[in-house]
């Protein structure tokens, strides 16, 4: 049995790479594992050799100490891997398959899964619907920022790449299928992006950039990306987006300058609960800023896609209400403008096969759009630090050196 290493959360601001258990076909006790899941038998699971595993902005919320994540939690929910072992109940996934792992863990059997709502599976997290690898309050499934990882319900969850050699040629692009590409795409679909749309995207981190690439793929006429970080805005501009630096003020006047009117057809929140204010308040955390500004700049009858993360518990929030996930949202404005809102985890399986085909047939270059940057697993602490400092990169961990051989 090979050894295993994992990227562990060791307290606010600190991640370290440590030796960890090799996966088995039973969920064992450990940091963050829900007691009701301990001892759960997993004959339907597969063990993967991790080919690529990405650092996500959602991971950063935990690492900053903005959640109740326990020390020792193995991180990582964006996983691409090669199957090395399957449980006795796995029928169709085979050893040697190269696969993408949706970050949502789903059973495929419950009512929500059968309705395509895999982000809120009812059977994998005893606390509430919805689960993910290596994430706080998500059932305790071990994260994939590791050499090897276990994936339950393998026949249902895993997306097999049809040609392994061809997939390895585009592996950095395909690594985005686990989360940010479907998530950005879901934000656009939820907001009603279509050919000719004018689109405003708050946030030029990897999800915002993926949403921008998705909007262009869907035929948007103008894609406007807003952020406080010039380097990230430059990255958005590099593939055809208009940009707004909200450090200079509210976006409405800048939108007017770009498209000739102060409102857009569609808007996407790719920031979430750690949002900061605009203009003179750009150094101050204002968790409702993005939601309120999106309602302000979206036309009446429009829609808001909200893939940005909002939490029910934020111990680092500035006020008591925000610590419980209660924000000062101008819901009256949204009501008056008849806005539609779509929130929650992206149901990755709704989109990942189609987006895989778009990658394989050169309809999109998502790795280039998000500036995907491979680094070895043991450099994960550096990747987390640089990403937290605002680097305009999507860091992709390369545990076995397989990405360096293709780049």
mmCIF file of C-alpha atoms in Angstrom:
data_model
loop_
_atom_site.group_PDB
_atom_site.id
_atom_site.type_symbol
_atom_site.label_atom_id
_atom_site.label_comp_id
_atom_site.label_asym_id
_atom_site.label_seq_id
_atom_site.Cartn_x
_atom_site.Cartn_y
_atom_site.Cartn_z
ATOM 1 C CA UNK A 1 0.000 0.000 0.000
ATOM 2 C CA UNK A 2 1.519 3.379 -0.987
ATOM 3 C CA UNK A 3 1.947 6.219 1.451
ATOM 4 C CA UNK A 4 -0.268 9.260 1.427
ATOM 5 C CA UNK A 5 0.184 12.964 2.126
ATOM 6 C CA UNK A 6 -2.499 15.595 2.618
ATOM 7 C CA UNK A 7 -2.764 19.365 2.925
ATOM 8 C CA UNK A 8 -4.105 20.040 6.421
ATOM 9 C CA UNK A 9 -5.671 23.092 7.985
ATOM 10 C CA UNK A 10 -3.677 23.777 11.162
ATOM 11 C CA UNK A 11 -5.399 26.917 12.393
ATOM 12 C CA UNK A 12 -6.079 30.423 11.075
ATOM 13 C CA UNK A 13 -3.547 31.329 8.405
ATOM 14 C CA UNK A 14 -1.736 27.991 8.422
ATOM 15 C CA UNK A 15 -1.783 24.927 6.191
ATOM 16 C CA UNK A 16 0.834 22.176 6.238
ATOM 17 C CA UNK A 17 1.492 18.994 4.277
ATOM 18 C CA UNK A 18 1.525 15.906 6.519
ATOM 19 C CA UNK A 19 1.515 12.155 6.208
ATOM 20 C CA UNK A 20 -2.041 10.881 6.363
ATOM 21 C CA UNK A 21 -3.929 7.604 6.096
ATOM 22 C CA UNK A 22 -4.285 5.862 2.769
ATOM 23 C CA UNK A 23 -7.998 5.704 1.864
ATOM 24 C CA UNK A 24 -10.063 2.634 2.689
ATOM 25 C CA UNK A 25 -13.605 1.538 1.940
ATOM 26 C CA UNK A 26 -14.948 2.675 5.301
ATOM 27 C CA UNK A 27 -15.271 6.216 6.623
ATOM 28 C CA UNK A 28 -13.158 6.486 9.780
ATOM 29 C CA UNK A 29 -13.247 9.006 12.580
ATOM 30 C CA UNK A 30 -11.109 12.092 12.133
ATOM 31 C CA UNK A 31 -11.142 15.907 12.111
ATOM 32 C CA UNK A 32 -14.531 17.128 10.973
ATOM 33 C CA UNK A 33 -16.062 13.696 10.386
ATOM 34 C CA UNK A 34 -19.700 13.671 11.410
ATOM 35 C CA UNK A 35 -20.135 11.038 14.157
ATOM 36 C CA UNK A 36 -23.101 9.586 12.277
ATOM 37 C CA UNK A 37 -20.818 8.926 9.300
ATOM 38 C CA UNK A 38 -18.097 7.090 11.268
ATOM 39 C CA UNK A 39 -17.993 3.432 10.240
ATOM 40 C CA UNK A 40 -19.976 4.002 7.067
ATOM 41 C CA UNK A 41 -19.228 1.186 4.601
ATOM 42 C CA UNK A 42 -18.288 2.282 1.081
ATOM 43 C CA UNK A 43 -18.354 -0.715 -1.294
ATOM 44 C CA UNK A 44 -19.543 1.685 -4.021
ATOM 45 C CA UNK A 45 -16.401 3.845 -3.787
ATOM 46 C CA UNK A 46 -13.229 4.190 -5.831
ATOM 47 C CA UNK A 47 -9.744 5.188 -4.740
ATOM 48 C CA UNK A 48 -8.026 7.703 -7.006
ATOM 49 C CA UNK A 49 -4.413 8.631 -7.544
ATOM 50 C CA UNK A 50 -4.682 12.399 -7.620
ATOM 51 C CA UNK A 51 -3.552 13.915 -10.914
ATOM 52 C CA UNK A 52 -4.633 17.488 -10.158
ATOM 53 C CA UNK A 53 -6.239 19.080 -7.109
ATOM 54 C CA UNK A 54 -6.905 22.794 -6.999
ATOM 55 C CA UNK A 55 -6.793 25.466 -4.309
ATOM 56 C CA UNK A 56 -10.200 27.148 -4.148
ATOM 57 C CA UNK A 57 -11.356 30.454 -2.738
ATOM 58 C CA UNK A 58 -13.801 28.481 -0.617
ATOM 59 C CA UNK A 59 -10.812 26.754 0.997
ATOM 60 C CA UNK A 60 -9.429 30.189 1.826
ATOM 61 C CA UNK A 61 -12.486 31.031 3.929
ATOM 62 C CA UNK A 62 -11.578 28.123 6.194
ATOM 63 C CA UNK A 63 -7.866 28.881 6.212
ATOM 64 C CA UNK A 64 -8.545 32.498 7.187
ATOM 65 C CA UNK A 65 -10.413 31.208 10.236
ATOM 66 C CA UNK A 66 -13.804 32.363 8.985
ATOM 67 C CA UNK A 67 -15.505 29.029 9.633
ATOM 68 C CA UNK A 68 -15.594 26.403 12.376
ATOM 69 C CA UNK A 69 -13.218 24.082 10.489
ATOM 70 C CA UNK A 70 -11.284 21.853 12.925
ATOM 71 C CA UNK A 71 -7.510 21.623 13.066
ATOM 72 C CA UNK A 72 -6.189 18.686 11.070
ATOM 73 C CA UNK A 73 -8.902 18.775 8.390
ATOM 74 C CA UNK A 74 -7.518 17.549 5.062
ATOM 75 C CA UNK A 75 -8.567 20.150 2.495
ATOM 76 C CA UNK A 76 -9.487 19.963 -1.151
ATOM 77 C CA UNK A 77 -12.695 19.522 -3.125
ATOM 78 C CA UNK A 78 -11.464 20.118 -6.702
ATOM 79 C CA UNK A 79 -10.125 16.725 -7.788
ATOM 80 C CA UNK A 80 -9.047 15.063 -11.013
ATOM 81 C CA UNK A 81 -7.552 11.599 -10.778
ATOM 82 C CA UNK A 82 -6.765 8.136 -12.060
ATOM 83 C CA UNK A 83 -8.689 5.207 -10.614
ATOM 84 C CA UNK A 84 -6.382 2.762 -8.818
ATOM 85 C CA UNK A 85 -8.922 0.604 -6.945
ATOM 86 C CA UNK A 86 -12.675 0.081 -6.900
ATOM 87 C CA UNK A 87 -15.033 -1.331 -4.309
ATOM 88 C CA UNK A 88 -16.985 -4.551 -4.946
ATOM 89 C CA UNK A 89 -20.198 -2.678 -5.837
ATOM 90 C CA UNK A 90 -18.621 -0.526 -8.567
ATOM 91 C CA UNK A 91 -19.773 -1.768 -11.973
ATOM 92 C CA UNK A 92 -18.770 0.679 -14.685
ATOM 93 C CA UNK A 93 -15.773 2.718 -13.512
ATOM 94 C CA UNK A 94 -12.565 0.727 -14.018
ATOM 95 C CA UNK A 95 -9.010 0.813 -12.738
ATOM 96 C CA UNK A 96 -6.960 3.076 -14.979
ATOM 97 C CA UNK A 97 -9.825 5.429 -15.883
ATOM 98 C CA UNK A 98 -8.951 9.135 -15.850
ATOM 99 C CA UNK A 99 -11.819 11.012 -14.236
ATOM 100 C CA UNK A 100 -13.132 14.333 -12.986
ATOM 101 C CA UNK A 101 -14.716 14.435 -9.520
ATOM 102 C CA UNK A 102 -17.638 16.832 -8.978
ATOM 103 C CA UNK A 103 -17.022 18.668 -5.729
ATOM 104 C CA UNK A 104 -20.592 17.843 -4.667
ATOM 105 C CA UNK A 105 -20.785 14.399 -3.079
ATOM 106 C CA UNK A 106 -24.051 12.828 -4.175
ATOM 107 C CA UNK A 107 -25.650 9.423 -3.716
ATOM 108 C CA UNK A 108 -27.659 9.324 -6.963
ATOM 109 C CA UNK A 109 -30.542 7.709 -5.099
ATOM 110 C CA UNK A 110 -32.367 10.437 -3.165
ATOM 111 C CA UNK A 111 -35.130 12.679 -4.455
ATOM 112 C CA UNK A 112 -32.812 15.664 -4.979
ATOM 113 C CA UNK A 113 -30.209 13.662 -6.893
ATOM 114 C CA UNK A 114 -32.915 12.210 -9.146
ATOM 115 C CA UNK A 115 -34.093 15.762 -9.852
ATOM 116 C CA UNK A 116 -30.553 16.824 -10.778
ATOM 117 C CA UNK A 117 -30.026 18.783 -7.540
ATOM 118 C CA UNK A 118 -26.764 17.038 -6.654
ATOM 119 C CA UNK A 119 -25.551 20.003 -4.601
ATOM 120 C CA UNK A 120 -28.167 19.179 -1.972
ATOM 121 C CA UNK A 121 -28.010 15.372 -1.814
ATOM 122 C CA UNK A 122 -29.990 14.151 1.183
ATOM 123 C CA UNK A 123 -27.943 11.055 2.066
ATOM 124 C CA UNK A 124 -24.270 11.994 2.403
ATOM 125 C CA UNK A 125 -24.277 14.627 5.160
ATOM 126 C CA UNK A 126 -26.215 13.764 8.332
ATOM 127 C CA UNK A 127 -26.483 17.431 9.373
ATOM 128 C CA UNK A 128 -28.123 18.933 6.286
ATOM 129 C CA UNK A 129 -28.517 18.348 2.533
ATOM 130 C CA UNK A 130 -25.316 18.950 0.588
ATOM 131 C CA UNK A 131 -21.773 17.721 0.961
ATOM 132 C CA UNK A 132 -18.238 18.203 -0.357
ATOM 133 C CA UNK A 133 -14.752 16.802 0.119
ATOM 134 C CA UNK A 134 -12.517 18.363 2.751
ATOM 135 C CA UNK A 135 -14.992 21.013 3.820
ATOM 136 C CA UNK A 136 -16.333 22.115 7.190
ATOM 137 C CA UNK A 137 -19.804 20.856 8.178
ATOM 138 C CA UNK A 138 -20.117 18.832 4.977
ATOM 139 C CA UNK A 139 -20.151 15.383 6.540
ATOM 140 C CA UNK A 140 -16.440 14.882 7.050
ATOM 141 C CA UNK A 141 -15.465 13.321 3.724
ATOM 142 C CA UNK A 142 -11.670 13.487 3.470
ATOM 143 C CA UNK A 143 -10.316 16.144 1.122
ATOM 144 C CA UNK A 144 -8.490 15.558 -2.122
ATOM 145 C CA UNK A 145 -5.432 17.805 -1.726
ATOM 146 C CA UNK A 146 -3.551 14.574 -1.246
ATOM 147 C CA UNK A 147 -1.713 11.836 -3.109
ATOM 148 C CA UNK A 148 -4.759 9.547 -2.945
ATOM 149 C CA UNK A 149 -8.445 10.162 -2.235
ATOM 150 C CA UNK A 150 -11.622 8.118 -1.874
ATOM 151 C CA UNK A 151 -14.733 8.947 -3.939
ATOM 152 C CA UNK A 152 -18.054 7.382 -2.807
ATOM 153 C CA UNK A 153 -20.772 6.330 -5.245
ATOM 154 C CA UNK A 154 -18.143 6.178 -7.953
ATOM 155 C CA UNK A 155 -20.363 5.027 -10.820
ATOM 156 C CA UNK A 156 -22.651 7.992 -10.211
ATOM 157 C CA UNK A 157 -20.174 10.730 -9.306
ATOM 158 C CA UNK A 158 -17.197 10.216 -11.587
ATOM 159 C CA UNK A 159 -16.997 11.730 -15.067
ATOM 160 C CA UNK A 160 -14.725 9.528 -17.176
ATOM 161 C CA UNK A 161 -12.697 11.226 -19.902
ATOM 162 C CA UNK A 162 -13.306 9.295 -23.141
ATOM 163 C CA UNK A 163 -9.687 9.319 -24.369
ATOM 164 C CA UNK A 164 -7.010 9.254 -21.694
ATOM 165 C CA UNK A 165 -4.115 10.461 -23.861
ATOM 166 C CA UNK A 166 -6.159 13.277 -25.370
ATOM 167 C CA UNK A 167 -7.371 14.255 -21.905
ATOM 168 C CA UNK A 168 -3.823 14.483 -20.575
ATOM 169 C CA UNK A 169 -3.028 16.947 -23.352
ATOM 170 C CA UNK A 170 -5.711 19.255 -21.933
ATOM 171 C CA UNK A 171 -5.486 18.214 -18.316
ATOM 172 C CA UNK A 172 -5.150 21.731 -16.857
ATOM 173 C CA UNK A 173 -8.366 22.754 -18.609
ATOM 174 C CA UNK A 174 -10.145 19.552 -17.575
ATOM 175 C CA UNK A 175 -9.024 20.071 -13.966
ATOM 176 C CA UNK A 176 -11.387 23.061 -13.857
ATOM 177 C CA UNK A 177 -14.419 20.763 -14.327
ATOM 178 C CA UNK A 178 -14.446 19.691 -10.678
ATOM 179 C CA UNK A 179 -15.750 23.069 -9.531
ATOM 180 C CA UNK A 180 -14.976 26.513 -10.883
ATOM 181 C CA UNK A 181 -15.890 26.080 -14.552
ATOM 182 C CA UNK A 182 -19.313 24.517 -13.854
ATOM 183 C CA UNK A 183 -19.785 26.929 -10.949
ATOM 184 C CA UNK A 184 -19.097 29.982 -13.095
ATOM 185 C CA UNK A 185 -21.250 28.533 -15.871
ATOM 186 C CA UNK A 186 -24.070 27.841 -13.388
ATOM 187 C CA UNK A 187 -23.925 31.452 -12.244
ATOM 188 C CA UNK A 188 -24.369 32.584 -15.839
ATOM 189 C CA UNK A 189 -27.181 30.134 -16.604
ATOM 190 C CA UNK A 190 -28.943 31.112 -13.364
ATOM 191 C CA UNK A 191 -28.679 34.786 -14.329
ATOM 192 C CA UNK A 192 -30.125 34.111 -17.779
ATOM 193 C CA UNK A 193 -27.047 34.866 -19.885
ATOM 194 C CA UNK A 194 -27.787 34.306 -23.564
ATOM 195 C CA UNK A 195 -26.547 35.556 -26.958
ATOM 196 C CA UNK A 196 -26.450 39.352 -26.929
ATOM 197 C CA UNK A 197 -26.658 39.727 -23.137
ATOM 198 C CA UNK A 198 -24.864 42.439 -21.211
ATOM 199 C CA UNK A 199 -23.368 40.789 -18.129
ATOM 200 C CA UNK A 200 -21.873 42.156 -14.887
ATOM 201 C CA UNK A 201 -19.689 39.841 -12.808
ATOM 202 C CA UNK A 202 -18.612 40.885 -9.322
ATOM 203 C CA UNK A 203 -15.260 39.316 -8.509
ATOM 204 C CA UNK A 204 -12.244 38.532 -10.694
ATOM 205 C CA UNK A 205 -11.009 35.566 -8.711
ATOM 206 C CA UNK A 206 -11.016 32.156 -10.401
ATOM 207 C CA UNK A 207 -14.808 31.675 -10.163
ATOM 208 C CA UNK A 208 -15.433 35.168 -11.513
ATOM 209 C CA UNK A 209 -13.003 34.570 -14.378
ATOM 210 C CA UNK A 210 -14.640 31.207 -15.071
ATOM 211 C CA UNK A 211 -18.026 32.939 -15.099
ATOM 212 C CA UNK A 212 -16.670 35.503 -17.555
ATOM 213 C CA UNK A 213 -15.364 32.779 -19.864
ATOM 214 C CA UNK A 214 -18.721 31.033 -19.529
ATOM 215 C CA UNK A 215 -20.644 34.187 -20.429
ATOM 216 C CA UNK A 216 -18.574 34.541 -23.591
ATOM 217 C CA UNK A 217 -19.154 30.861 -24.393
ATOM 218 C CA UNK A 218 -22.906 31.487 -24.019
ATOM 219 C CA UNK A 219 -22.745 34.363 -26.502
ATOM 220 C CA UNK A 220 -22.827 37.449 -24.269
ATOM 221 C CA UNK A 221 -22.327 40.735 -26.129
ATOM 222 C CA UNK A 222 -20.490 42.478 -23.283
ATOM 223 C CA UNK A 223 -18.959 40.952 -20.153
ATOM 224 C CA UNK A 224 -18.001 43.423 -17.418
ATOM 225 C CA UNK A 225 -15.880 42.120 -14.541
ATOM 226 C CA UNK A 226 -15.466 44.141 -11.338
ATOM 227 C CA UNK A 227 -12.898 43.769 -8.576
ATOM 228 C CA UNK A 228 -10.546 45.708 -6.322
ATOM 229 C CA UNK A 229 -7.447 43.866 -7.569
ATOM 230 C CA UNK A 230 -5.792 45.341 -10.676
ATOM 231 C CA UNK A 231 -3.821 42.183 -11.496
ATOM 232 C CA UNK A 232 -7.002 40.103 -11.506
ATOM 233 C CA UNK A 233 -8.810 42.725 -13.597
ATOM 234 C CA UNK A 234 -5.935 42.629 -16.089
ATOM 235 C CA UNK A 235 -6.396 38.867 -16.305
ATOM 236 C CA UNK A 236 -10.089 39.358 -17.146
ATOM 237 C CA UNK A 237 -9.216 41.971 -19.760
ATOM 238 C CA UNK A 238 -6.722 39.552 -21.360
ATOM 239 C CA UNK A 239 -9.504 37.403 -22.836
ATOM 240 C CA UNK A 240 -11.926 40.095 -23.909
ATOM 241 C CA UNK A 241 -13.733 41.370 -20.830
ATOM 242 C CA UNK A 242 -14.437 44.965 -19.904
ATOM 243 C CA UNK A 243 -13.331 45.772 -16.356
ATOM 244 C CA UNK A 244 -14.344 47.987 -13.459
ATOM 245 C CA UNK A 245 -12.233 48.762 -10.391
ATOM 246 C CA UNK A 246 -14.801 49.321 -7.640
ATOM 247 C CA UNK A 247 -12.126 50.917 -5.457
ATOM 248 C CA UNK A 248 -12.970 54.014 -7.515
ATOM 249 C CA UNK A 249 -16.658 53.944 -6.554
ATOM 250 C CA UNK A 250 -19.968 52.250 -7.225
ATOM 251 C CA UNK A 251 -20.138 50.388 -10.548
ATOM 252 C CA UNK A 252 -23.246 52.028 -12.014
ATOM 253 C CA UNK A 253 -21.527 55.076 -13.540
ATOM 254 C CA UNK A 254 -18.715 52.928 -14.949
ATOM 255 C CA UNK A 255 -21.267 50.566 -16.502
ATOM 256 C CA UNK A 256 -22.952 53.583 -18.108
ATOM 257 C CA UNK A 257 -19.614 54.606 -19.617
ATOM 258 C CA UNK A 258 -19.040 51.110 -21.056
ATOM 259 C CA UNK A 259 -22.429 50.214 -22.537
ATOM 260 C CA UNK A 260 -24.288 53.526 -22.683
ATOM 261 C CA UNK A 261 -26.799 52.687 -19.946
ATOM 262 C CA UNK A 262 -26.372 52.146 -16.198
ATOM 263 C CA UNK A 263 -27.909 48.667 -15.989
ATOM 264 C CA UNK A 264 -27.122 45.226 -17.366
ATOM 265 C CA UNK A 265 -29.283 42.277 -18.344
ATOM 266 C CA UNK A 266 -27.646 39.744 -16.018
ATOM 267 C CA UNK A 267 -25.418 39.794 -12.935
ATOM 268 C CA UNK A 268 -23.291 37.216 -11.099
ATOM 269 C CA UNK A 269 -21.925 37.332 -7.546
ATOM 270 C CA UNK A 270 -18.555 35.557 -7.536
ATOM 271 C CA UNK A 271 -17.388 37.150 -4.273
ATOM 272 C CA UNK A 272 -19.512 35.895 -1.387
ATOM 273 C CA UNK A 273 -19.621 36.811 2.262
ATOM 274 C CA UNK A 274 -16.130 38.298 2.628
ATOM 275 C CA UNK A 275 -17.021 41.182 0.315
ATOM 276 C CA UNK A 276 -15.584 44.623 0.928
ATOM 277 C CA UNK A 277 -17.186 47.978 0.281
ATOM 278 C CA UNK A 278 -16.778 50.154 -2.791
ATOM 279 C CA UNK A 279 -15.006 53.488 -3.130
ATOM 280 C CA UNK A 280 -13.915 54.925 0.194
ATOM 281 C CA UNK A 281 -15.031 51.730 1.958
ATOM 282 C CA UNK A 282 -12.949 49.392 -0.173
ATOM 283 C CA UNK A 283 -10.749 48.478 2.803
ATOM 284 C CA UNK A 284 -13.759 47.697 5.017
ATOM 285 C CA UNK A 285 -15.623 44.404 5.033
ATOM 286 C CA UNK A 286 -19.237 44.878 3.950
ATOM 287 C CA UNK A 287 -20.697 41.386 3.406
ATOM 288 C CA UNK A 288 -23.896 42.576 1.706
ATOM 289 C CA UNK A 289 -22.172 44.997 -0.685
ATOM 290 C CA UNK A 290 -22.102 42.731 -3.709
ATOM 291 C CA UNK A 291 -25.666 41.489 -3.387
ATOM 292 C CA UNK A 292 -26.984 45.029 -3.016
ATOM 293 C CA UNK A 293 -24.900 46.399 -5.877
ATOM 294 C CA UNK A 294 -26.046 43.578 -8.170
ATOM 295 C CA UNK A 295 -29.672 44.489 -7.508
ATOM 296 C CA UNK A 296 -28.817 48.111 -8.205
ATOM 297 C CA UNK A 297 -27.205 47.452 -11.607
ATOM 298 C CA UNK A 298 -29.485 44.689 -12.925
ATOM 299 C CA UNK A 299 -32.454 45.772 -15.018
ATOM 300 C CA UNK A 300 -36.019 45.201 -13.854
ATOM 301 C CA UNK A 301 -37.059 41.649 -14.641
ATOM 302 C CA UNK A 302 -33.465 40.449 -14.668
ATOM 303 C CA UNK A 303 -31.844 37.706 -12.644
ATOM 304 C CA UNK A 304 -28.915 37.267 -10.267
ATOM 305 C CA UNK A 305 -26.756 34.166 -10.201
ATOM 306 C CA UNK A 306 -25.076 33.808 -6.803
ATOM 307 C CA UNK A 307 -22.360 31.122 -6.823
ATOM 308 C CA UNK A 308 -20.357 33.178 -4.296
ATOM 309 C CA UNK A 309 -20.261 31.446 -0.912
ATOM 310 C CA UNK A 310 -22.451 32.576 1.980
ATOM 311 C CA UNK A 311 -22.339 30.765 5.320
ATOM 312 C CA UNK A 312 -24.602 30.160 8.296
ATOM 313 C CA UNK A 313 -21.721 30.603 10.735
ATOM 314 C CA UNK A 314 -18.881 33.139 10.437
ATOM 315 C CA UNK A 315 -16.909 33.517 13.663
ATOM 316 C CA UNK A 316 -14.735 36.243 12.089
ATOM 317 C CA UNK A 317 -17.616 38.518 11.096
ATOM 318 C CA UNK A 318 -17.610 42.146 12.183
ATOM 319 C CA UNK A 319 -21.059 42.065 13.808
ATOM 320 C CA UNK A 320 -23.274 39.557 15.589
ATOM 321 C CA UNK A 321 -25.851 39.328 12.804
ATOM 322 C CA UNK A 322 -23.232 38.487 10.168
ATOM 323 C CA UNK A 323 -21.813 35.814 12.465
ATOM 324 C CA UNK A 324 -25.116 33.982 11.951
ATOM 325 C CA UNK A 325 -25.192 34.681 8.201
ATOM 326 C CA UNK A 326 -27.741 37.481 8.554
ATOM 327 C CA UNK A 327 -26.888 40.359 6.204
ATOM 328 C CA UNK A 328 -28.445 43.759 5.506
ATOM 329 C CA UNK A 329 -29.747 42.921 2.037
ATOM 330 C CA UNK A 330 -32.009 45.399 0.232
ATOM 331 C CA UNK A 331 -34.615 42.770 -0.549
ATOM 332 C CA UNK A 332 -37.181 45.507 -1.175
ATOM 333 C CA UNK A 333 -35.109 46.715 -4.121
ATOM 334 C CA UNK A 334 -34.942 43.221 -5.571
ATOM 335 C CA UNK A 335 -38.687 42.799 -5.067
ATOM 336 C CA UNK A 336 -39.465 46.137 -6.703
ATOM 337 C CA UNK A 337 -37.380 45.179 -9.748
ATOM 338 C CA UNK A 338 -38.873 41.660 -9.937
ATOM 339 C CA UNK A 339 -35.455 40.074 -9.714
ATOM 340 C CA UNK A 340 -34.904 36.329 -9.622
ATOM 341 C CA UNK A 341 -32.174 34.942 -7.344
ATOM 342 C CA UNK A 342 -30.442 31.555 -7.565
ATOM 343 C CA UNK A 343 -28.106 30.590 -4.729
ATOM 344 C CA UNK A 344 -26.330 27.520 -3.383
ATOM 345 C CA UNK A 345 -23.811 24.951 -4.526
ATOM 346 C CA UNK A 346 -23.544 24.454 -8.254
ATOM 347 C CA UNK A 347 -24.902 21.013 -9.234
ATOM 348 C CA UNK A 348 -21.716 20.158 -11.130
ATOM 349 C CA UNK A 349 -23.110 17.071 -12.851
ATOM 350 C CA UNK A 350 -25.676 19.232 -14.624
ATOM 351 C CA UNK A 351 -22.904 20.827 -16.696
ATOM 352 C CA UNK A 352 -19.582 18.983 -16.502
ATOM 353 C CA UNK A 353 -20.032 16.612 -19.445
ATOM 354 C CA UNK A 354 -21.033 19.403 -21.823
ATOM 355 C CA UNK A 355 -18.188 21.609 -20.633
ATOM 356 C CA UNK A 356 -15.775 18.686 -21.019
ATOM 357 C CA UNK A 357 -16.798 18.446 -24.663
ATOM 358 C CA UNK A 358 -16.324 22.196 -25.119
ATOM 359 C CA UNK A 359 -12.769 21.831 -23.776
ATOM 360 C CA UNK A 360 -11.891 18.739 -25.813
ATOM 361 C CA UNK A 361 -13.167 20.367 -29.014
ATOM 362 C CA UNK A 362 -11.394 23.702 -28.450
ATOM 363 C CA UNK A 363 -14.472 25.834 -27.856
ATOM 364 C CA UNK A 364 -12.991 27.327 -24.678
ATOM 365 C CA UNK A 365 -9.575 27.715 -23.020
ATOM 366 C CA UNK A 366 -10.590 27.825 -19.400
ATOM 367 C CA UNK A 367 -7.111 27.152 -17.942
ATOM 368 C CA UNK A 368 -5.766 30.189 -19.797
ATOM 369 C CA UNK A 369 -8.711 32.331 -18.690
ATOM 370 C CA UNK A 370 -8.105 31.596 -14.990
ATOM 371 C CA UNK A 371 -4.292 31.461 -15.356
ATOM 372 C CA UNK A 372 -4.046 27.884 -14.049
ATOM 373 C CA UNK A 373 -0.620 27.392 -12.466
ATOM 374 C CA UNK A 374 0.642 23.926 -11.427
ATOM 375 C CA UNK A 375 2.785 23.598 -8.295
ATOM 376 C CA UNK A 376 3.967 20.510 -6.350
ATOM 377 C CA UNK A 377 1.865 19.315 -3.432
ATOM 378 C CA UNK A 378 4.567 20.229 -0.927
ATOM 379 C CA UNK A 379 4.350 23.856 -2.093
ATOM 380 C CA UNK A 380 0.671 24.090 -1.121
ATOM 381 C CA UNK A 381 1.392 26.489 1.784
ATOM 382 C CA UNK A 382 3.045 28.903 -0.668
ATOM 383 C CA UNK A 383 0.116 28.577 -3.049
ATOM 384 C CA UNK A 384 -2.364 29.340 -0.279
ATOM 385 C CA UNK A 385 -0.357 32.354 0.847
ATOM 386 C CA UNK A 386 0.041 33.840 -2.631
ATOM 387 C CA UNK A 387 -3.584 33.222 -3.509
ATOM 388 C CA UNK A 388 -4.664 34.910 -0.276
ATOM 389 C CA UNK A 389 -2.475 37.872 -1.179
ATOM 390 C CA UNK A 390 -4.472 38.297 -4.389
ATOM 391 C CA UNK A 391 -2.402 36.501 -7.021
ATOM 392 C CA UNK A 392 -4.239 36.386 -10.344
ATOM 393 C CA UNK A 393 -3.726 32.635 -10.609
ATOM 394 C CA UNK A 394 -5.596 29.400 -10.091
ATOM 395 C CA UNK A 395 -3.132 27.179 -8.241
ATOM 396 C CA UNK A 396 -3.296 23.516 -9.219
ATOM 397 C CA UNK A 397 -1.481 21.054 -6.956
ATOM 398 C CA UNK A 398 0.454 18.313 -8.756
ATOM 399 C CA UNK A 399 1.073 15.507 -6.218
ATOM 400 C CA UNK A 400 2.720 13.024 -8.624
ATOM 401 C CA UNK A 401 4.418 15.338 -11.142
ATOM 402 C CA UNK A 402 1.953 14.359 -13.866
ATOM 403 C CA UNK A 403 1.081 17.950 -14.809
ATOM 404 C CA UNK A 404 4.685 19.034 -15.203
ATOM 405 C CA UNK A 405 5.111 16.343 -17.860
ATOM 406 C CA UNK A 406 2.249 17.812 -19.932
ATOM 407 C CA UNK A 407 2.935 21.552 -19.540
#
